[in-house]
Protein backbone atom coordinates (compact mmCIF):
# COMPACT_ATOMS: atom_id res chain seq x y z
CA UNK A 1 -85.80 -66.76 -8.87
CA UNK A 2 -82.23 -65.70 -10.20
CA UNK A 3 -79.74 -68.46 -10.39
CA UNK A 4 -76.40 -65.80 -9.60
CA UNK A 5 -78.35 -64.36 -6.32
CA UNK A 6 -77.95 -61.12 -7.73
CA UNK A 7 -81.71 -58.84 -8.94
CA UNK A 8 -81.30 -57.32 -11.48
CA UNK A 9 -83.73 -53.95 -10.44
CA UNK A 10 -80.84 -54.68 -7.91
CA UNK A 11 -78.29 -54.08 -10.29
CA UNK A 12 -79.20 -51.58 -12.44
CA UNK A 13 -80.16 -49.13 -9.66
CA UNK A 14 -77.03 -49.84 -7.59
CA UNK A 15 -75.43 -47.71 -10.26
CA UNK A 16 -76.82 -44.48 -9.46
CA UNK A 17 -77.96 -44.50 -6.32
CA UNK A 18 -77.88 -41.33 -5.70
CA UNK A 19 -80.52 -40.25 -8.39
CA UNK A 20 -84.07 -40.48 -5.89
CA UNK A 21 -82.66 -38.35 -3.68
CA UNK A 22 -81.92 -35.35 -5.77
CA UNK A 23 -84.98 -35.42 -7.68
CA UNK A 24 -85.91 -34.83 -4.32
CA UNK A 25 -83.79 -32.48 -3.39
CA UNK A 26 -85.36 -28.19 -3.50
CA UNK A 27 -82.34 -27.30 -5.85
CA UNK A 28 -83.87 -29.14 -8.24
CA UNK A 29 -87.04 -28.79 -8.18
CA UNK A 30 -86.10 -25.36 -8.08
CA UNK A 31 -84.28 -25.68 -11.06
CA UNK A 32 -87.23 -27.57 -12.79
CA UNK A 33 -89.65 -24.51 -12.04
CA UNK A 34 -87.19 -22.47 -13.84
CA UNK A 35 -86.85 -24.55 -17.04
CA UNK A 36 -90.06 -24.11 -17.58
CA UNK A 37 -91.20 -21.62 -17.09
CA UNK A 38 -88.24 -20.33 -19.51
CA UNK A 39 -90.44 -23.12 -21.80
CA UNK A 40 -93.77 -21.82 -21.06
CA UNK A 41 -94.69 -19.00 -22.60
CA UNK A 42 -92.49 -20.48 -25.76
CA UNK A 43 -94.64 -23.02 -26.15
CA UNK A 44 -98.45 -20.68 -25.11
CA UNK A 45 -96.92 -17.72 -27.70
CA UNK A 46 -96.62 -20.73 -30.50
CA UNK A 47 -99.53 -21.86 -30.43
CA UNK A 48 -101.21 -18.48 -30.47
CA UNK A 49 -103.13 -17.53 -33.49
CA UNK A 50 -102.23 -13.69 -34.65
CA UNK A 51 -104.27 -11.17 -34.29
CA UNK A 52 -104.63 -9.88 -37.03
CA UNK A 53 -104.92 -11.98 -40.43
CA UNK A 54 -101.95 -13.16 -42.70
CA UNK A 55 -99.87 -10.85 -44.75
CA UNK A 56 -101.46 -10.46 -48.21
CA UNK A 57 -99.69 -10.20 -51.74
CA UNK A 58 -100.40 -6.19 -51.82
CA UNK A 59 -99.04 -6.37 -48.51
CA UNK A 60 -96.11 -7.75 -49.60
CA UNK A 61 -95.64 -5.09 -52.19
CA UNK A 62 -95.59 -2.87 -49.03
CA UNK A 63 -93.15 -4.43 -47.23
CA UNK A 64 -91.67 -4.32 -50.66
CA UNK A 65 -91.58 -0.40 -50.73
CA UNK A 66 -90.35 0.56 -47.18
CA UNK A 67 -87.40 -2.44 -47.06
CA UNK A 68 -86.55 -0.06 -49.50
CA UNK A 69 -87.26 2.96 -48.90
CA UNK A 70 -83.88 3.51 -47.80
CA UNK A 71 -84.56 4.57 -44.43
CA UNK A 72 -82.07 3.23 -42.34
CA UNK A 73 -79.24 5.29 -44.37
CA UNK A 74 -81.39 7.55 -44.99
CA UNK A 75 -83.64 10.62 -42.94
CA UNK A 76 -81.06 10.40 -40.58
CA UNK A 77 -81.97 12.08 -37.58
CA UNK A 78 -79.69 15.06 -36.40
CA UNK A 79 -78.76 16.24 -40.81
CA UNK A 80 -79.83 18.42 -43.10
CA UNK A 81 -81.83 16.62 -45.68
CA UNK A 82 -84.27 16.55 -48.18
CA UNK A 83 -87.61 15.14 -46.96
CA UNK A 84 -88.76 13.42 -50.42
CA UNK A 85 -85.10 12.01 -50.53
CA UNK A 86 -84.38 11.88 -47.85
CA UNK A 87 -80.21 12.41 -48.59
CA UNK A 88 -78.85 15.06 -47.21
CA UNK A 89 -78.60 18.87 -47.70
CA UNK A 90 -76.02 20.74 -49.74
CA UNK A 91 -76.62 23.51 -48.89
CA UNK A 92 -76.69 23.17 -45.47
CA UNK A 93 -73.73 21.26 -44.34
CA UNK A 94 -73.78 20.28 -40.17
CA UNK A 95 -75.69 19.21 -37.88
CA UNK A 96 -77.82 19.74 -35.65
CA UNK A 97 -78.92 17.84 -32.55
CA UNK A 98 -82.71 18.85 -33.43
CA UNK A 99 -83.18 17.98 -36.62
CA UNK A 100 -85.41 14.52 -37.07
CA UNK A 101 -87.43 12.98 -39.93
CA UNK A 102 -90.30 11.52 -39.10
CA UNK A 103 -92.95 13.61 -41.08
CA UNK A 104 -90.96 14.17 -44.56
CA UNK A 105 -89.67 10.08 -43.96
CA UNK A 106 -93.75 9.08 -43.81
CA UNK A 107 -94.23 12.23 -46.37
CA UNK A 108 -92.35 11.16 -49.23
CA UNK A 109 -93.39 6.95 -48.92
CA UNK A 110 -96.95 9.04 -48.99
CA UNK A 111 -96.00 10.15 -52.85
CA UNK A 112 -94.88 7.03 -53.48
CA UNK A 113 -97.76 5.25 -52.90
CA UNK A 114 -100.40 7.70 -53.98
CA UNK A 115 -102.02 8.70 -50.91
CA UNK A 116 -102.67 11.90 -49.87
CA UNK A 117 -101.47 13.79 -47.29
CA UNK A 118 -100.51 17.00 -45.63
CA UNK A 119 -96.53 17.49 -47.10
CA UNK A 120 -94.48 20.07 -49.26
CA UNK A 121 -94.41 22.76 -50.95
CA UNK A 122 -98.01 23.04 -48.60
CA UNK A 123 -96.14 23.01 -45.23
CA UNK A 124 -93.16 23.09 -44.47
CA UNK A 125 -91.35 20.37 -44.12
CA UNK A 126 -89.82 21.15 -39.96
CA UNK A 127 -91.93 20.76 -37.02
CA UNK A 128 -94.46 18.98 -39.55
CA UNK A 129 -95.76 15.69 -37.35
CA UNK A 130 -97.41 17.06 -35.46
CA UNK A 131 -99.76 19.72 -37.82
CA UNK A 132 -99.95 15.95 -40.03
CA UNK A 133 -101.93 13.74 -37.07
CA UNK A 134 -104.81 17.40 -37.15
CA UNK A 135 -104.92 17.21 -41.20
CA UNK A 136 -105.73 13.70 -40.82
CA UNK A 137 -107.98 13.46 -38.24
CA UNK A 138 -109.73 16.15 -40.38
CA UNK A 139 -109.34 17.34 -43.67
CA UNK A 140 -107.70 13.99 -44.58
CA UNK A 141 -111.05 12.51 -43.29
CA UNK A 142 -112.76 13.82 -46.86
CA UNK A 143 -109.36 12.64 -48.56
CA UNK A 144 -110.29 8.85 -47.92
CA UNK A 145 -108.51 8.57 -44.26
CA UNK A 146 -110.34 6.57 -41.69
CA UNK A 147 -109.34 6.63 -38.35
CA UNK A 148 -108.78 2.50 -37.37
CA UNK A 149 -108.13 1.11 -33.31
CA UNK A 150 -104.77 -0.75 -33.75
CA UNK A 151 -106.48 -3.95 -34.44
CA UNK A 152 -107.21 -3.01 -37.47
CA UNK A 153 -104.65 -0.69 -38.26
CA UNK A 154 -102.09 -4.42 -38.46
CA UNK A 155 -104.70 -5.87 -40.00
CA UNK A 156 -105.45 -3.21 -43.10
CA UNK A 157 -101.57 -2.97 -42.86
CA UNK A 158 -101.45 -6.92 -43.73
CA UNK A 159 -103.86 -6.58 -46.57
CA UNK A 160 -101.91 -3.80 -48.02
CA UNK A 161 -103.03 -0.16 -47.14
CA UNK A 162 -101.43 2.40 -46.08
CA UNK A 163 -101.34 3.41 -41.82
CA UNK A 164 -100.24 5.52 -40.07
CA UNK A 165 -99.24 6.12 -36.51
CA UNK A 166 -99.79 9.41 -35.54
CA UNK A 167 -98.67 11.74 -31.94
CA UNK A 168 -99.52 15.17 -31.49
CA UNK A 169 -97.98 17.05 -29.64
CA UNK A 170 -99.85 18.47 -27.42
CA UNK A 171 -96.85 21.50 -26.07
CA UNK A 172 -97.09 23.52 -29.80
CA UNK A 173 -93.54 24.13 -28.87
CA UNK A 174 -92.53 21.13 -29.79
CA UNK A 175 -92.48 17.81 -32.13
CA UNK A 176 -95.04 15.63 -32.23
CA UNK A 177 -93.77 11.86 -34.31
CA UNK A 178 -95.98 9.29 -36.60
CA UNK A 179 -94.32 6.70 -38.73
CA UNK A 180 -96.11 3.66 -40.92
CA UNK A 181 -97.66 0.29 -39.73
CA UNK A 182 -96.25 -2.05 -41.46
CA UNK A 183 -97.18 -5.30 -42.59
CA UNK A 184 -96.43 -8.03 -39.88
CA UNK A 185 -97.93 -11.37 -38.77
CA UNK A 186 -98.09 -10.45 -34.24
CA UNK A 187 -99.57 -12.69 -31.94
CA UNK A 188 -102.69 -11.78 -29.68
CA UNK A 189 -100.48 -10.77 -27.31
CA UNK A 190 -97.80 -9.19 -28.70
CA UNK A 191 -99.81 -6.93 -30.06
CA UNK A 192 -101.36 -5.83 -26.67
CA UNK A 193 -98.11 -5.46 -24.52
CA UNK A 194 -95.32 -4.01 -27.69
CA UNK A 195 -98.81 -3.17 -30.85
CA UNK A 196 -98.86 -2.56 -34.14
CA UNK A 197 -94.91 -3.33 -35.59
CA UNK A 198 -93.65 -0.14 -37.65
CA UNK A 199 -91.41 1.61 -40.23
CA UNK A 200 -90.32 5.33 -39.52
CA UNK A 201 -87.88 7.27 -38.97
CA UNK A 202 -87.14 9.99 -35.31
CA UNK A 203 -85.01 9.93 -33.15
CA UNK A 204 -83.61 6.48 -34.06
CA UNK A 205 -85.07 5.10 -37.71
CA UNK A 206 -86.38 1.48 -38.01
CA UNK A 207 -86.74 -0.95 -40.80
CA UNK A 208 -89.27 -2.72 -37.72
CA UNK A 209 -89.75 -1.28 -35.25
CA UNK A 210 -92.72 -2.27 -32.31
CA UNK A 211 -94.59 1.22 -31.19
CA UNK A 212 -94.36 0.88 -27.99
CA UNK A 213 -90.36 1.49 -28.64
CA UNK A 214 -91.22 3.95 -32.39
CA UNK A 215 -92.98 6.19 -29.35
CA UNK A 216 -91.31 6.14 -26.25
CA UNK A 217 -90.15 9.31 -26.02
CA UNK A 218 -93.47 10.25 -26.22
CA UNK A 219 -94.59 10.77 -22.81
CA UNK A 220 -98.29 8.73 -22.85
CA UNK A 221 -97.80 8.31 -26.60
CA UNK A 222 -98.07 5.00 -26.58
CA UNK A 223 -100.07 2.38 -23.28
CA UNK A 224 -100.52 -1.07 -23.27
CA UNK A 225 -103.44 -2.63 -24.71
CA UNK A 226 -103.38 0.85 -26.88
CA UNK A 227 -104.67 3.29 -24.14
CA UNK A 228 -101.52 5.91 -24.99
CA UNK A 229 -102.73 9.33 -27.05
CA UNK A 230 -100.73 7.61 -30.75
CA UNK A 231 -103.59 7.49 -33.49
CA UNK A 232 -103.98 5.28 -36.06
CA UNK A 233 -105.46 6.20 -39.52
CA UNK A 234 -105.78 3.95 -43.02
CA UNK A 235 -105.24 4.98 -46.92
CA UNK A 236 -106.13 2.35 -50.19
CA UNK A 237 -103.21 2.38 -52.36
CA UNK A 238 -104.23 2.45 -56.03
CA UNK A 239 -102.20 -0.90 -56.35
CA UNK A 240 -103.14 -1.57 -60.20
CA UNK A 241 -100.96 1.61 -60.81
CA UNK A 242 -98.30 0.96 -58.68
CA UNK A 243 -95.21 -1.43 -58.90
CA UNK A 244 -93.33 -2.87 -56.44
CA UNK A 245 -91.22 -0.49 -55.79
CA UNK A 246 -93.55 1.66 -54.85
CA UNK A 247 -93.51 3.59 -58.35
CA UNK A 248 -96.68 4.69 -61.05
């Protein structure tokens, strides 16, 4: 018995007499559900293993090449450019709302990495993405290019191979799209929902962008799970003769 006549447990509970009632209200239950809904995806995503392996030393070299390429301020849309450097072509001043340079950027990076690809002067730089996509699946095979699925694409990019995501436009009057798969450690869920990570020029220039976002202007190119008409092609890079800036 408490000599003072008071009950300590009762005293503690009396400090907040409405706590038990609050916890039982519908509003509190709804708040708890929302909080758990926000926390659970982050927790499960954090515990999900990477889909495509770690970025190797050669994968890091590829990242260095892409990061130093200047794609965010060169090969800009609506500007006439030199395909190899991405610099504005002063012989063609003014702007063109139709000018985008996804294929020119990919061609320039193939030169820096010593990888064969359809590019000038074999073919003019304009409207080159669809011809490049067709070339990769035909003549490119004899030049060492291999068609792969999207998980293989991300995995091989992480290992330092040159990977292209290519879409041939079925309308010959309109351009296709082509981009470089960028080394990235992402989860299986992210890969399924958004596809491999890309570096690209085009209607927008981006150092890091998902396949879903990069190809969003091309109907049917990307579909969740890689079920669209984007194709992936891989070619080894001879890093032994290249430095990390991508020059021999």
